[in-house]
JSON list of C-alpha atoms in Angstrom, two decimals:
[
{"chain": "A", "resi": 16, "resn": "MET", "atom": "CA", "xyz": [-70.29, -6.06, -4.06]},
{"chain": "A", "resi": 17, "resn": "ILE", "atom": "CA", "xyz": [-67.52, -3.98, -5.13]},
{"chain": "A", "resi": 18, "resn": "PHE", "atom": "CA", "xyz": [-68.60, -0.14, -5.64]},
{"chain": "A", "resi": 19, "resn": "ARG", "atom": "CA", "xyz": [-67.00, 2.88, -7.07]},
{"chain": "A", "resi": 20, "resn": "GLN", "atom": "CA", "xyz": [-68.02, 6.29, -7.91]},
{"chain": "A", "resi": 21, "resn": "LEU", "atom": "CA", "xyz": [-66.10, 7.96, -10.69]},
{"chain": "A", "resi": 22, "resn": "PHE", "atom": "CA", "xyz": [-66.15, 11.64, -11.83]},
{"chain": "A", "resi": 23, "resn": "GLU", "atom": "CA", "xyz": [-65.56, 12.89, -15.33]},
{"chain": "A", "resi": 24, "resn": "PRO", "atom": "CA", "xyz": [-65.16, 16.79, -15.11]},
{"chain": "A", "resi": 25, "resn": "VAL", "atom": "CA", "xyz": [-65.73, 18.11, -18.50]},
{"chain": "A", "resi": 26, "resn": "SER", "atom": "CA", "xyz": [-69.64, 17.14, -18.36]},
{"chain": "A", "resi": 27, "resn": "SER", "atom": "CA", "xyz": [-69.45, 16.79, -14.63]},
{"chain": "A", "resi": 28, "resn": "THR", "atom": "CA", "xyz": [-70.73, 13.08, -14.95]},
{"chain": "A", "resi": 29, "resn": "TYR", "atom": "CA", "xyz": [-70.70, 10.39, -12.42]},
{"chain": "A", "resi": 30, "resn": "THR", "atom": "CA", "xyz": [-70.01, 6.92, -13.52]},
{"chain": "A", "resi": 31, "resn": "TYR", "atom": "CA", "xyz": [-70.52, 3.97, -11.20]},
{"chain": "A", "resi": 32, "resn": "LEU", "atom": "CA", "xyz": [-68.93, 0.63, -11.24]},
{"chain": "A", "resi": 33, "resn": "LEU", "atom": "CA", "xyz": [-70.58, -2.26, -9.73]},
{"chain": "A", "resi": 34, "resn": "ALA", "atom": "CA", "xyz": [-68.99, -5.64, -9.58]},
{"chain": "A", "resi": 35, "resn": "CYS", "atom": "CA", "xyz": [-69.56, -9.13, -8.12]},
{"chain": "A", "resi": 36, "resn": "GLU", "atom": "CA", "xyz": [-66.97, -10.22, -5.88]},
{"chain": "A", "resi": 37, "resn": "THR", "atom": "CA", "xyz": [-67.48, -13.93, -6.61]},
{"chain": "A", "resi": 38, "resn": "THR", "atom": "CA", "xyz": [-67.23, -13.82, -10.33]},
{"chain": "A", "resi": 39, "resn": "GLY", "atom": "CA", "xyz": [-65.17, -10.78, -11.04]},
{"chain": "A", "resi": 40, "resn": "GLN", "atom": "CA", "xyz": [-67.84, -9.48, -13.54]},
{"chain": "A", "resi": 41, "resn": "ALA", "atom": "CA", "xyz": [-68.43, -5.75, -13.64]},
{"chain": "A", "resi": 42, "resn": "MET", "atom": "CA", "xyz": [-70.90, -3.28, -15.03]},
{"chain": "A", "resi": 43, "resn": "LEU", "atom": "CA", "xyz": [-70.42, 0.67, -15.54]},
{"chain": "A", "resi": 44, "resn": "ILE", "atom": "CA", "xyz": [-73.33, 2.82, -15.26]},
{"chain": "A", "resi": 45, "resn": "ASP", "atom": "CA", "xyz": [-73.38, 5.90, -17.49]},
{"chain": "A", "resi": 46, "resn": "PRO", "atom": "CA", "xyz": [-69.58, 5.88, -18.68]},
{"chain": "A", "resi": 47, "resn": "VAL", "atom": "CA", "xyz": [-68.16, 8.68, -20.57]},
{"chain": "A", "resi": 48, "resn": "VAL", "atom": "CA", "xyz": [-66.27, 8.32, -23.82]},
{"chain": "A", "resi": 49, "resn": "ASN", "atom": "CA", "xyz": [-63.28, 10.67, -22.64]},
{"chain": "A", "resi": 50, "resn": "ALA", "atom": "CA", "xyz": [-62.70, 8.63, -19.46]},
{"chain": "A", "resi": 51, "resn": "ILE", "atom": "CA", "xyz": [-62.53, 5.27, -21.09]},
{"chain": "A", "resi": 52, "resn": "ASP", "atom": "CA", "xyz": [-58.75, 4.63, -20.07]},
{"chain": "A", "resi": 53, "resn": "ARG", "atom": "CA", "xyz": [-59.28, 5.79, -16.46]},
{"chain": "A", "resi": 54, "resn": "ASP", "atom": "CA", "xyz": [-62.28, 3.38, -16.33]},
{"chain": "A", "resi": 55, "resn": "LEU", "atom": "CA", "xyz": [-60.21, 0.36, -17.53]},
{"chain": "A", "resi": 56, "resn": "GLN", "atom": "CA", "xyz": [-57.42, 1.26, -15.27]},
{"chain": "A", "resi": 57, "resn": "VAL", "atom": "CA", "xyz": [-59.78, 1.02, -12.45]},
{"chain": "A", "resi": 58, "resn": "LEU", "atom": "CA", "xyz": [-61.13, -2.40, -13.56]},
{"chain": "A", "resi": 59, "resn": "GLN", "atom": "CA", "xyz": [-57.54, -3.66, -14.16]},
{"chain": "A", "resi": 60, "resn": "SER", "atom": "CA", "xyz": [-56.60, -2.56, -10.57]},
{"chain": "A", "resi": 61, "resn": "LEU", "atom": "CA", "xyz": [-59.32, -4.28, -9.05]},
{"chain": "A", "resi": 62, "resn": "ARG", "atom": "CA", "xyz": [-58.85, -7.38, -11.24]},
{"chain": "A", "resi": 63, "resn": "LEU", "atom": "CA", "xyz": [-62.25, -6.99, -12.67]},
{"chain": "A", "resi": 64, "resn": "THR", "atom": "CA", "xyz": [-63.61, -8.05, -16.27]},
{"chain": "A", "resi": 65, "resn": "LEU", "atom": "CA", "xyz": [-66.24, -5.37, -17.65]},
{"chain": "A", "resi": 66, "resn": "ALA", "atom": "CA", "xyz": [-69.19, -7.40, -18.81]},
{"chain": "A", "resi": 67, "resn": "LEU", "atom": "CA", "xyz": [-71.69, -4.78, -19.32]},
{"chain": "A", "resi": 68, "resn": "THR", "atom": "CA", "xyz": [-72.27, -0.90, -19.79]},
{"chain": "A", "resi": 69, "resn": "LEU", "atom": "CA", "xyz": [-75.57, 0.43, -18.57]},
{"chain": "A", "resi": 70, "resn": "ASP", "atom": "CA", "xyz": [-77.02, 3.96, -19.61]},
{"chain": "A", "resi": 71, "resn": "THR", "atom": "CA", "xyz": [-79.82, 5.65, -17.78]},
{"chain": "A", "resi": 72, "resn": "HIS", "atom": "CA", "xyz": [-80.76, 7.64, -20.98]},
{"chain": "A", "resi": 73, "resn": "ILE", "atom": "CA", "xyz": [-79.69, 9.03, -24.31]},
{"chain": "A", "resi": 74, "resn": "HIS", "atom": "CA", "xyz": [-77.26, 11.68, -23.05]},
{"chain": "A", "resi": 75, "resn": "ALA", "atom": "CA", "xyz": [-77.27, 15.27, -24.54]},
{"chain": "A", "resi": 76, "resn": "ASP", "atom": "CA", "xyz": [-74.13, 16.49, -22.49]},
{"chain": "A", "resi": 77, "resn": "HIS", "atom": "CA", "xyz": [-71.56, 13.88, -23.23]},
{"chain": "A", "resi": 78, "resn": "ILE", "atom": "CA", "xyz": [-71.05, 10.79, -25.39]},
{"chain": "A", "resi": 79, "resn": "THR", "atom": "CA", "xyz": [-71.37, 7.33, -23.74]},
{"chain": "A", "resi": 80, "resn": "ALA", "atom": "CA", "xyz": [-68.21, 5.12, -23.78]},
{"chain": "A", "resi": 81, "resn": "ALA", "atom": "CA", "xyz": [-70.44, 1.92, -24.47]},
{"chain": "A", "resi": 82, "resn": "LEU", "atom": "CA", "xyz": [-69.62, 1.29, -27.90]},
{"chain": "A", "resi": 83, "resn": "GLN", "atom": "CA", "xyz": [-65.74, 1.90, -27.46]},
{"chain": "A", "resi": 84, "resn": "LEU", "atom": "CA", "xyz": [-65.59, -0.31, -24.31]},
{"chain": "A", "resi": 85, "resn": "LYS", "atom": "CA", "xyz": [-67.52, -2.89, -26.32]},
{"chain": "A", "resi": 86, "resn": "GLN", "atom": "CA", "xyz": [-64.81, -2.80, -29.31]},
{"chain": "A", "resi": 87, "resn": "ARG", "atom": "CA", "xyz": [-61.99, -2.67, -26.68]},
{"chain": "A", "resi": 88, "resn": "VAL", "atom": "CA", "xyz": [-62.87, -5.30, -24.12]},
{"chain": "A", "resi": 89, "resn": "GLY", "atom": "CA", "xyz": [-66.01, -7.16, -25.55]},
{"chain": "A", "resi": 90, "resn": "SER", "atom": "CA", "xyz": [-68.46, -5.67, -22.88]},
{"chain": "A", "resi": 91, "resn": "ARG", "atom": "CA", "xyz": [-72.13, -5.87, -23.77]},
{"chain": "A", "resi": 92, "resn": "ILE", "atom": "CA", "xyz": [-74.24, -2.69, -24.04]},
{"chain": "A", "resi": 93, "resn": "ALA", "atom": "CA", "xyz": [-77.29, -2.28, -22.19]},
{"chain": "A", "resi": 94, "resn": "ALA", "atom": "CA", "xyz": [-79.71, 0.55, -22.40]},
{"chain": "A", "resi": 95, "resn": "PRO", "atom": "CA", "xyz": [-83.45, 1.45, -22.24]},
{"chain": "A", "resi": 96, "resn": "ALA", "atom": "CA", "xyz": [-85.39, -0.90, -24.81]},
{"chain": "A", "resi": 97, "resn": "MET", "atom": "CA", "xyz": [-87.86, 1.62, -25.67]},
{"chain": "A", "resi": 98, "resn": "ASP", "atom": "CA", "xyz": [-85.14, 3.54, -27.53]},
{"chain": "A", "resi": 99, "resn": "GLY", "atom": "CA", "xyz": [-84.97, 0.91, -29.94]},
{"chain": "A", "resi": 100, "resn": "LEU", "atom": "CA", "xyz": [-81.31, 1.38, -30.61]},
{"chain": "A", "resi": 101, "resn": "PRO", "atom": "CA", "xyz": [-80.08, -1.33, -32.89]},
{"chain": "A", "resi": 102, "resn": "CYS", "atom": "CA", "xyz": [-76.55, -1.19, -31.30]},
{"chain": "A", "resi": 103, "resn": "VAL", "atom": "CA", "xyz": [-77.91, -2.30, -27.83]},
{"chain": "A", "resi": 104, "resn": "ASP", "atom": "CA", "xyz": [-77.26, -6.04, -26.69]},
{"chain": "A", "resi": 105, "resn": "VAL", "atom": "CA", "xyz": [-79.57, -5.83, -23.59]},
{"chain": "A", "resi": 106, "resn": "GLY", "atom": "CA", "xyz": [-83.00, -3.87, -23.74]},
{"chain": "A", "resi": 107, "resn": "ILE", "atom": "CA", "xyz": [-83.86, -2.66, -20.37]},
{"chain": "A", "resi": 108, "resn": "GLU", "atom": "CA", "xyz": [-87.45, -2.68, -19.22]},
{"chain": "A", "resi": 109, "resn": "GLU", "atom": "CA", "xyz": [-89.25, -2.09, -15.96]},
{"chain": "A", "resi": 110, "resn": "GLY", "atom": "CA", "xyz": [-90.28, -5.20, -14.11]},
{"chain": "A", "resi": 111, "resn": "THR", "atom": "CA", "xyz": [-87.14, -7.22, -15.51]},
{"chain": "A", "resi": 112, "resn": "PRO", "atom": "CA", "xyz": [-84.19, -7.18, -13.22]},
{"chain": "A", "resi": 113, "resn": "LEU", "atom": "CA", "xyz": [-80.91, -7.20, -14.65]},
{"chain": "A", "resi": 114, "resn": "GLN", "atom": "CA", "xyz": [-78.56, -9.82, -13.14]},
{"chain": "A", "resi": 115, "resn": "LEU", "atom": "CA", "xyz": [-74.84, -9.76, -13.14]},
{"chain": "A", "resi": 116, "resn": "GLY", "atom": "CA", "xyz": [-73.23, -12.61, -11.00]},
{"chain": "A", "resi": 117, "resn": "GLY", "atom": "CA", "xyz": [-74.64, -11.71, -7.52]},
{"chain": "A", "resi": 118, "resn": "ILE", "atom": "CA", "xyz": [-75.63, -8.36, -8.43]},
{"chain": "A", "resi": 119, "resn": "THR", "atom": "CA", "xyz": [-79.16, -7.66, -9.08]},
{"chain": "A", "resi": 120, "resn": "VAL", "atom": "CA", "xyz": [-80.40, -4.09, -10.68]},
{"chain": "A", "resi": 121, "resn": "ASN", "atom": "CA", "xyz": [-83.91, -3.23, -10.82]},
{"chain": "A", "resi": 122, "resn": "PRO", "atom": "CA", "xyz": [-84.80, -0.71, -13.45]},
{"chain": "A", "resi": 123, "resn": "LEU", "atom": "CA", "xyz": [-87.47, 2.00, -12.93]},
{"chain": "A", "resi": 124, "resn": "HIS", "atom": "CA", "xyz": [-88.90, 3.86, -15.81]},
{"chain": "A", "resi": 125, "resn": "THR", "atom": "CA", "xyz": [-88.72, 7.54, -14.80]},
{"chain": "A", "resi": 126, "resn": "PRO", "atom": "CA", "xyz": [-89.70, 9.67, -17.68]},
{"chain": "A", "resi": 127, "resn": "GLY", "atom": "CA", "xyz": [-89.58, 13.44, -17.81]},
{"chain": "A", "resi": 128, "resn": "HIS", "atom": "CA", "xyz": [-86.04, 14.57, -18.49]},
{"chain": "A", "resi": 129, "resn": "THR", "atom": "CA", "xyz": [-86.26, 12.38, -21.40]},
{"chain": "A", "resi": 130, "resn": "ASP", "atom": "CA", "xyz": [-89.20, 10.09, -22.43]},
{"chain": "A", "resi": 131, "resn": "SER", "atom": "CA", "xyz": [-87.28, 6.91, -22.06]},
{"chain": "A", "resi": 132, "resn": "HIS", "atom": "CA", "xyz": [-85.21, 7.75, -18.83]},
{"chain": "A", "resi": 133, "resn": "PHE", "atom": "CA", "xyz": [-84.58, 5.00, -16.50]},
{"chain": "A", "resi": 134, "resn": "ALA", "atom": "CA", "xyz": [-83.27, 4.91, -12.91]},
{"chain": "A", "resi": 135, "resn": "TYR", "atom": "CA", "xyz": [-81.73, 1.69, -11.42]},
{"chain": "A", "resi": 136, "resn": "ARG", "atom": "CA", "xyz": [-82.01, 0.44, -7.85]},
{"chain": "A", "resi": 137, "resn": "CYS", "atom": "CA", "xyz": [-79.39, -2.04, -6.43]},
{"chain": "A", "resi": 138, "resn": "ILE", "atom": "CA", "xyz": [-79.88, -3.66, -3.01]},
{"chain": "A", "resi": 139, "resn": "ASP", "atom": "CA", "xyz": [-76.84, -5.43, -1.77]},
{"chain": "A", "resi": 140, "resn": "HIS", "atom": "CA", "xyz": [-75.97, -6.73, 1.89]},
{"chain": "A", "resi": 141, "resn": "GLY", "atom": "CA", "xyz": [-77.84, -3.83, 3.57]},
{"chain": "A", "resi": 142, "resn": "SER", "atom": "CA", "xyz": [-76.81, -1.11, 1.19]},
{"chain": "A", "resi": 143, "resn": "ASP", "atom": "CA", "xyz": [-79.79, 0.20, -1.00]},
{"chain": "A", "resi": 144, "resn": "ARG", "atom": "CA", "xyz": [-78.69, 2.53, -3.70]},
{"chain": "A", "resi": 145, "resn": "LEU", "atom": "CA", "xyz": [-80.51, 4.27, -6.39]},
{"chain": "A", "resi": 146, "resn": "PHE", "atom": "CA", "xyz": [-78.68, 5.48, -9.51]},
{"chain": "A", "resi": 147, "resn": "SER", "atom": "CA", "xyz": [-81.08, 8.23, -10.34]},
{"chain": "A", "resi": 148, "resn": "GLY", "atom": "CA", "xyz": [-79.65, 9.40, -13.63]},
{"chain": "A", "resi": 149, "resn": "ASP", "atom": "CA", "xyz": [-80.88, 12.98, -14.46]},
{"chain": "A", "resi": 150, "resn": "ALA", "atom": "CA", "xyz": [-84.29, 12.52, -13.08]},
{"chain": "A", "resi": 151, "resn": "LEU", "atom": "CA", "xyz": [-83.25, 13.29, -9.43]},
{"chain": "A", "resi": 152, "resn": "LEU", "atom": "CA", "xyz": [-80.34, 15.41, -8.56]},
{"chain": "A", "resi": 153, "resn": "ILE", "atom": "CA", "xyz": [-78.93, 16.38, -5.39]},
{"chain": "A", "resi": 154, "resn": "ASP", "atom": "CA", "xyz": [-81.15, 19.50, -4.47]},
{"chain": "A", "resi": 155, "resn": "GLY", "atom": "CA", "xyz": [-82.28, 19.45, -8.13]},
{"chain": "A", "resi": 156, "resn": "CYS", "atom": "CA", "xyz": [-83.48, 17.57, -11.21]},
{"chain": "A", "resi": 157, "resn": "GLY", "atom": "CA", "xyz": [-82.76, 17.38, -14.80]},
{"chain": "A", "resi": 158, "resn": "ARG", "atom": "CA", "xyz": [-84.37, 20.05, -17.44]},
{"chain": "A", "resi": 159, "resn": "THR", "atom": "CA", "xyz": [-87.49, 19.05, -19.12]},
{"chain": "A", "resi": 160, "resn": "ASP", "atom": "CA", "xyz": [-87.37, 21.10, -22.27]},
{"chain": "A", "resi": 161, "resn": "PHE", "atom": "CA", "xyz": [-85.85, 18.99, -24.79]},
{"chain": "A", "resi": 162, "resn": "GLN", "atom": "CA", "xyz": [-85.69, 15.08, -26.14]},
{"chain": "A", "resi": 163, "resn": "ASN", "atom": "CA", "xyz": [-89.65, 14.83, -25.39]},
{"chain": "A", "resi": 164, "resn": "GLY", "atom": "CA", "xyz": [-89.01, 15.98, -21.83]},
{"chain": "A", "resi": 165, "resn": "ASP", "atom": "CA", "xyz": [-92.13, 16.69, -19.83]},
{"chain": "A", "resi": 166, "resn": "ALA", "atom": "CA", "xyz": [-92.32, 18.61, -16.29]},
{"chain": "A", "resi": 167, "resn": "THR", "atom": "CA", "xyz": [-95.44, 16.66, -15.57]},
{"chain": "A", "resi": 168, "resn": "ALA", "atom": "CA", "xyz": [-94.02, 13.36, -16.38]},
{"chain": "A", "resi": 169, "resn": "LEU", "atom": "CA", "xyz": [-90.89, 14.15, -14.24]},
{"chain": "A", "resi": 170, "resn": "TYR", "atom": "CA", "xyz": [-93.04, 15.45, -11.30]},
{"chain": "A", "resi": 171, "resn": "LYS", "atom": "CA", "xyz": [-94.91, 12.04, -11.28]},
{"chain": "A", "resi": 172, "resn": "SER", "atom": "CA", "xyz": [-91.72, 9.94, -11.65]},
{"chain": "A", "resi": 173, "resn": "VAL", "atom": "CA", "xyz": [-89.87, 11.38, -8.83]},
{"chain": "A", "resi": 174, "resn": "THR", "atom": "CA", "xyz": [-92.63, 12.15, -6.41]},
{"chain": "A", "resi": 175, "resn": "GLY", "atom": "CA", "xyz": [-94.96, 9.06, -7.26]},
{"chain": "A", "resi": 176, "resn": "LYS", "atom": "CA", "xyz": [-91.98, 6.57, -7.65]},
{"chain": "A", "resi": 177, "resn": "LEU", "atom": "CA", "xyz": [-88.68, 7.64, -6.26]},
{"chain": "A", "resi": 178, "resn": "PHE", "atom": "CA", "xyz": [-90.12, 9.34, -3.33]},
{"chain": "A", "resi": 179, "resn": "ALA", "atom": "CA", "xyz": [-92.06, 6.32, -2.64]},
{"chain": "A", "resi": 180, "resn": "LEU", "atom": "CA", "xyz": [-88.69, 4.42, -1.81]},
{"chain": "A", "resi": 181, "resn": "PRO", "atom": "CA", "xyz": [-87.63, 4.18, 1.70]},
{"chain": "A", "resi": 182, "resn": "ASP", "atom": "CA", "xyz": [-86.12, 7.50, 3.01]},
{"chain": "A", "resi": 183, "resn": "ASP", "atom": "CA", "xyz": [-82.76, 5.70, 3.81]},
{"chain": "A", "resi": 184, "resn": "VAL", "atom": "CA", "xyz": [-82.33, 4.70, 0.21]},
{"chain": "A", "resi": 185, "resn": "LEU", "atom": "CA", "xyz": [-78.96, 6.42, -1.13]},
{"chain": "A", "resi": 186, "resn": "VAL", "atom": "CA", "xyz": [-79.25, 8.61, -4.24]},
{"chain": "A", "resi": 187, "resn": "TYR", "atom": "CA", "xyz": [-76.44, 8.57, -6.62]},
{"chain": "A", "resi": 188, "resn": "PRO", "atom": "CA", "xyz": [-77.19, 11.17, -9.47]},
{"chain": "A", "resi": 189, "resn": "ALA", "atom": "CA", "xyz": [-75.68, 11.07, -13.03]},
{"chain": "A", "resi": 190, "resn": "HIS", "atom": "CA", "xyz": [-74.23, 14.76, -12.36]},
{"chain": "A", "resi": 191, "resn": "ASP", "atom": "CA", "xyz": [-73.35, 17.20, -9.50]},
{"chain": "A", "resi": 192, "resn": "TYR", "atom": "CA", "xyz": [-71.79, 20.70, -10.31]},
{"chain": "A", "resi": 193, "resn": "GLU", "atom": "CA", "xyz": [-71.03, 21.31, -6.79]},
{"chain": "A", "resi": 194, "resn": "GLN", "atom": "CA", "xyz": [-68.77, 18.28, -5.79]},
{"chain": "A", "resi": 195, "resn": "ARG", "atom": "CA", "xyz": [-71.43, 16.59, -3.87]},
{"chain": "A", "resi": 196, "resn": "ARG", "atom": "CA", "xyz": [-71.35, 12.79, -4.08]},
{"chain": "A", "resi": 197, "resn": "VAL", "atom": "CA", "xyz": [-74.46, 11.33, -2.41]},
{"chain": "A", "resi": 198, "resn": "SER", "atom": "CA", "xyz": [-77.66, 12.07, -1.00]},
{"chain": "A", "resi": 199, "resn": "THR", "atom": "CA", "xyz": [-80.95, 9.90, 0.29]},
{"chain": "A", "resi": 200, "resn": "ILE", "atom": "CA", "xyz": [-84.42, 9.92, -0.72]},
{"chain": "A", "resi": 201, "resn": "GLY", "atom": "CA", "xyz": [-85.54, 11.27, 2.70]},
{"chain": "A", "resi": 202, "resn": "GLN", "atom": "CA", "xyz": [-83.16, 14.23, 2.23]},
{"chain": "A", "resi": 203, "resn": "GLU", "atom": "CA", "xyz": [-84.39, 15.00, -1.22]},
{"chain": "A", "resi": 204, "resn": "LYS", "atom": "CA", "xyz": [-87.97, 14.64, -0.04]},
{"chain": "A", "resi": 205, "resn": "SER", "atom": "CA", "xyz": [-87.51, 17.28, 2.70]},
{"chain": "A", "resi": 206, "resn": "ARG", "atom": "CA", "xyz": [-85.22, 19.83, 1.12]},
{"chain": "A", "resi": 207, "resn": "ASN", "atom": "CA", "xyz": [-85.02, 19.36, -2.77]},
{"chain": "A", "resi": 208, "resn": "PRO", "atom": "CA", "xyz": [-85.91, 22.98, -3.81]},
{"chain": "A", "resi": 209, "resn": "ARG", "atom": "CA", "xyz": [-87.50, 21.55, -7.10]},
{"chain": "A", "resi": 210, "resn": "LEU", "atom": "CA", "xyz": [-89.33, 18.63, -5.95]},
{"chain": "A", "resi": 211, "resn": "GLY", "atom": "CA", "xyz": [-89.36, 18.23, -2.25]},
{"chain": "A", "resi": 212, "resn": "GLN", "atom": "CA", "xyz": [-90.80, 20.25, 0.57]},
{"chain": "A", "resi": 213, "resn": "GLY", "atom": "CA", "xyz": [-94.20, 19.19, -0.70]},
{"chain": "A", "resi": 214, "resn": "ARG", "atom": "CA", "xyz": [-94.14, 21.21, -3.92]},
{"chain": "A", "resi": 215, "resn": "THR", "atom": "CA", "xyz": [-97.27, 20.78, -5.83]},
{"chain": "A", "resi": 216, "resn": "LEU", "atom": "CA", "xyz": [-97.32, 19.82, -9.53]},
{"chain": "A", "resi": 217, "resn": "GLU", "atom": "CA", "xyz": [-98.36, 23.38, -10.58]},
{"chain": "A", "resi": 218, "resn": "GLU", "atom": "CA", "xyz": [-95.63, 24.94, -8.58]},
{"chain": "A", "resi": 219, "resn": "PHE", "atom": "CA", "xyz": [-93.11, 22.42, -10.29]},
{"chain": "A", "resi": 220, "resn": "ARG", "atom": "CA", "xyz": [-94.51, 23.02, -13.92]},
{"chain": "A", "resi": 221, "resn": "THR", "atom": "CA", "xyz": [-94.24, 27.05, -13.15]},
{"chain": "A", "resi": 222, "resn": "LEU", "atom": "CA", "xyz": [-90.70, 26.52, -11.92]},
{"chain": "A", "resi": 223, "resn": "MET", "atom": "CA", "xyz": [-89.52, 24.44, -14.71]},
{"chain": "A", "resi": 224, "resn": "SER", "atom": "CA", "xyz": [-91.17, 26.52, -17.41]},
{"chain": "A", "resi": 225, "resn": "GLY", "atom": "CA", "xyz": [-89.42, 29.62, -15.97]},
{"chain": "A", "resi": 226, "resn": "LEU", "atom": "CA", "xyz": [-85.89, 28.39, -15.88]},
{"chain": "A", "resi": 227, "resn": "ASP", "atom": "CA", "xyz": [-84.81, 29.83, -19.20]},
{"chain": "A", "resi": 228, "resn": "LEU", "atom": "CA", "xyz": [-81.97, 27.70, -19.79]},
{"chain": "A", "resi": 229, "resn": "PRO", "atom": "CA", "xyz": [-79.39, 28.03, -22.58]},
{"chain": "A", "resi": 230, "resn": "TYR", "atom": "CA", "xyz": [-79.53, 25.48, -25.36]},
{"chain": "A", "resi": 231, "resn": "PRO", "atom": "CA", "xyz": [-77.20, 22.73, -24.51]},
{"chain": "A", "resi": 232, "resn": "LYS", "atom": "CA", "xyz": [-74.08, 23.38, -26.27]},
{"chain": "A", "resi": 233, "resn": "PHE", "atom": "CA", "xyz": [-73.11, 19.71, -27.08]},
{"chain": "A", "resi": 234, "resn": "ILE", "atom": "CA", "xyz": [-76.60, 18.26, -27.70]},
{"chain": "A", "resi": 235, "resn": "ASP", "atom": "CA", "xyz": [-76.38, 18.43, -31.44]},
{"chain": "A", "resi": 236, "resn": "HIS", "atom": "CA", "xyz": [-73.32, 16.05, -31.32]},
{"chain": "A", "resi": 237, "resn": "ALA", "atom": "CA", "xyz": [-74.05, 13.93, -28.34]},
{"chain": "A", "resi": 238, "resn": "VAL", "atom": "CA", "xyz": [-77.55, 12.89, -29.00]},
{"chain": "A", "resi": 239, "resn": "PRO", "atom": "CA", "xyz": [-76.71, 11.43, -32.70]},
{"chain": "A", "resi": 240, "resn": "GLY", "atom": "CA", "xyz": [-73.53, 9.95, -31.26]},
{"chain": "A", "resi": 241, "resn": "ASN", "atom": "CA", "xyz": [-75.42, 8.29, -28.39]},
{"chain": "A", "resi": 242, "resn": "ARG", "atom": "CA", "xyz": [-78.10, 7.01, -30.58]},
{"chain": "A", "resi": 243, "resn": "HIS", "atom": "CA", "xyz": [-75.19, 5.03, -32.12]},
{"chain": "A", "resi": 244, "resn": "CYS", "atom": "CA", "xyz": [-74.06, 3.94, -28.58]},
{"chain": "A", "resi": 245, "resn": "GLY", "atom": "CA", "xyz": [-71.21, 6.52, -28.50]},
{"chain": "A", "resi": 246, "resn": "LEU", "atom": "CA", "xyz": [-69.89, 7.82, -31.68]},
{"chain": "A", "resi": 247, "resn": "CYS", "atom": "CA", "xyz": [-67.72, 10.80, -31.65]},
{"chain": "A", "resi": 248, "resn": "PRO", "atom": "CA", "xyz": [-68.53, 12.98, -34.70]},
{"chain": "A", "resi": 249, "resn": "ASP", "atom": "CA", "xyz": [-65.66, 13.90, -37.11]},
{"chain": "A", "resi": 250, "resn": "ASP", "atom": "CA", "xyz": [-66.81, 17.52, -37.45]},
{"chain": "A", "resi": 251, "resn": "LEU", "atom": "CA", "xyz": [-66.42, 18.33, -33.91]},
{"chain": "A", "resi": 252, "resn": "PRO", "atom": "CA", "xyz": [-65.79, 22.04, -33.54]},
{"chain": "A", "resi": 253, "resn": "GLU", "atom": "CA", "xyz": [-62.37, 23.03, -31.80]},
{"chain": "A", "resi": 254, "resn": "GLN", "atom": "CA", "xyz": [-64.13, 24.28, -28.58]},
{"chain": "A", "resi": 255, "resn": "MET", "atom": "CA", "xyz": [-65.85, 21.00, -28.08]},
{"chain": "A", "resi": 256, "resn": "ARG", "atom": "CA", "xyz": [-62.96, 18.57, -28.78]},
{"chain": "A", "resi": 257, "resn": "GLU", "atom": "CA", "xyz": [-62.44, 18.07, -25.01]},
{"chain": "A", "resi": 258, "resn": "TYR", "atom": "CA", "xyz": [-65.54, 15.81, -25.13]},
{"chain": "A", "resi": 259, "resn": "CYS", "atom": "CA", "xyz": [-63.73, 13.29, -27.32]},
{"chain": "A", "resi": 260, "resn": "GLU", "atom": "CA", "xyz": [-60.15, 13.86, -27.63]},
{"chain": "A", "resi": 261, "resn": "ARG", "atom": "CA", "xyz": [-58.85, 12.14, -24.52]},
{"chain": "A", "resi": 262, "resn": "MET", "atom": "CA", "xyz": [-60.58, 9.11, -25.94]},
{"chain": "A", "resi": 263, "resn": "THR", "atom": "CA", "xyz": [-59.01, 9.56, -29.33]},
{"chain": "A", "resi": 264, "resn": "GLN", "atom": "CA", "xyz": [-55.56, 10.37, -28.08]},
{"chain": "A", "resi": 265, "resn": "SER", "atom": "CA", "xyz": [-55.57, 7.38, -25.63]},
{"chain": "A", "resi": 266, "resn": "HIS", "atom": "CA", "xyz": [-56.86, 5.02, -28.37]},
{"chain": "A", "resi": 267, "resn": "GLN", "atom": "CA", "xyz": [-54.00, 6.00, -30.58]},
{"chain": "A", "resi": 268, "resn": "GLY", "atom": "CA", "xyz": [-51.28, 5.74, -27.65]}
]
């Protein structure tokens, strides 16, 4: 399998490229709309064909590139089936593996950050990778105070499902704000300050309820846009145009 980790700095989002070496078919996990040209350049340099985009959830901090990529290169859109988005070509469900050439991705429903959040596990020739989305971050986790988030559900998703995976499974999160790139299940179990170190459910609930985080600045634009698989709004305020302007400029050029 060909694997690349790509970073988008405006929203501190990691996009992951997975490709089958035999067929040249590729997928992008959590692609970002203002990084489309970068992603297409990487695919071209590796002589790969983008067959699929795959989102972990409806994002609140950036707009997915799924729709724009479909329009530009014909890739199909995969996302959690339970969101019921009419723009999705492949509805993802736990227990139904996603196959792309020689690559198999196993979806894991991990609600809590959002009610329809999924993580994806991919085992390939001895490499066992978990693309954890916002459910499990390096030394952290996603917030639980919007989009039907639920601290109890997130605690159960991580401690009951993700922490049940082998300790040497590599954890690749959807975001990191300190330039960290990868962790392991064992590391997060032992030192994650929110969910590791044997923290109890009540301790986690108290911690999450006391975070007092600011309202996400882009959520009112990102969520509606992502419910259409990646539409940038026409009325985007000046201070938020960096979330979409690179896509607009590159598309015109």
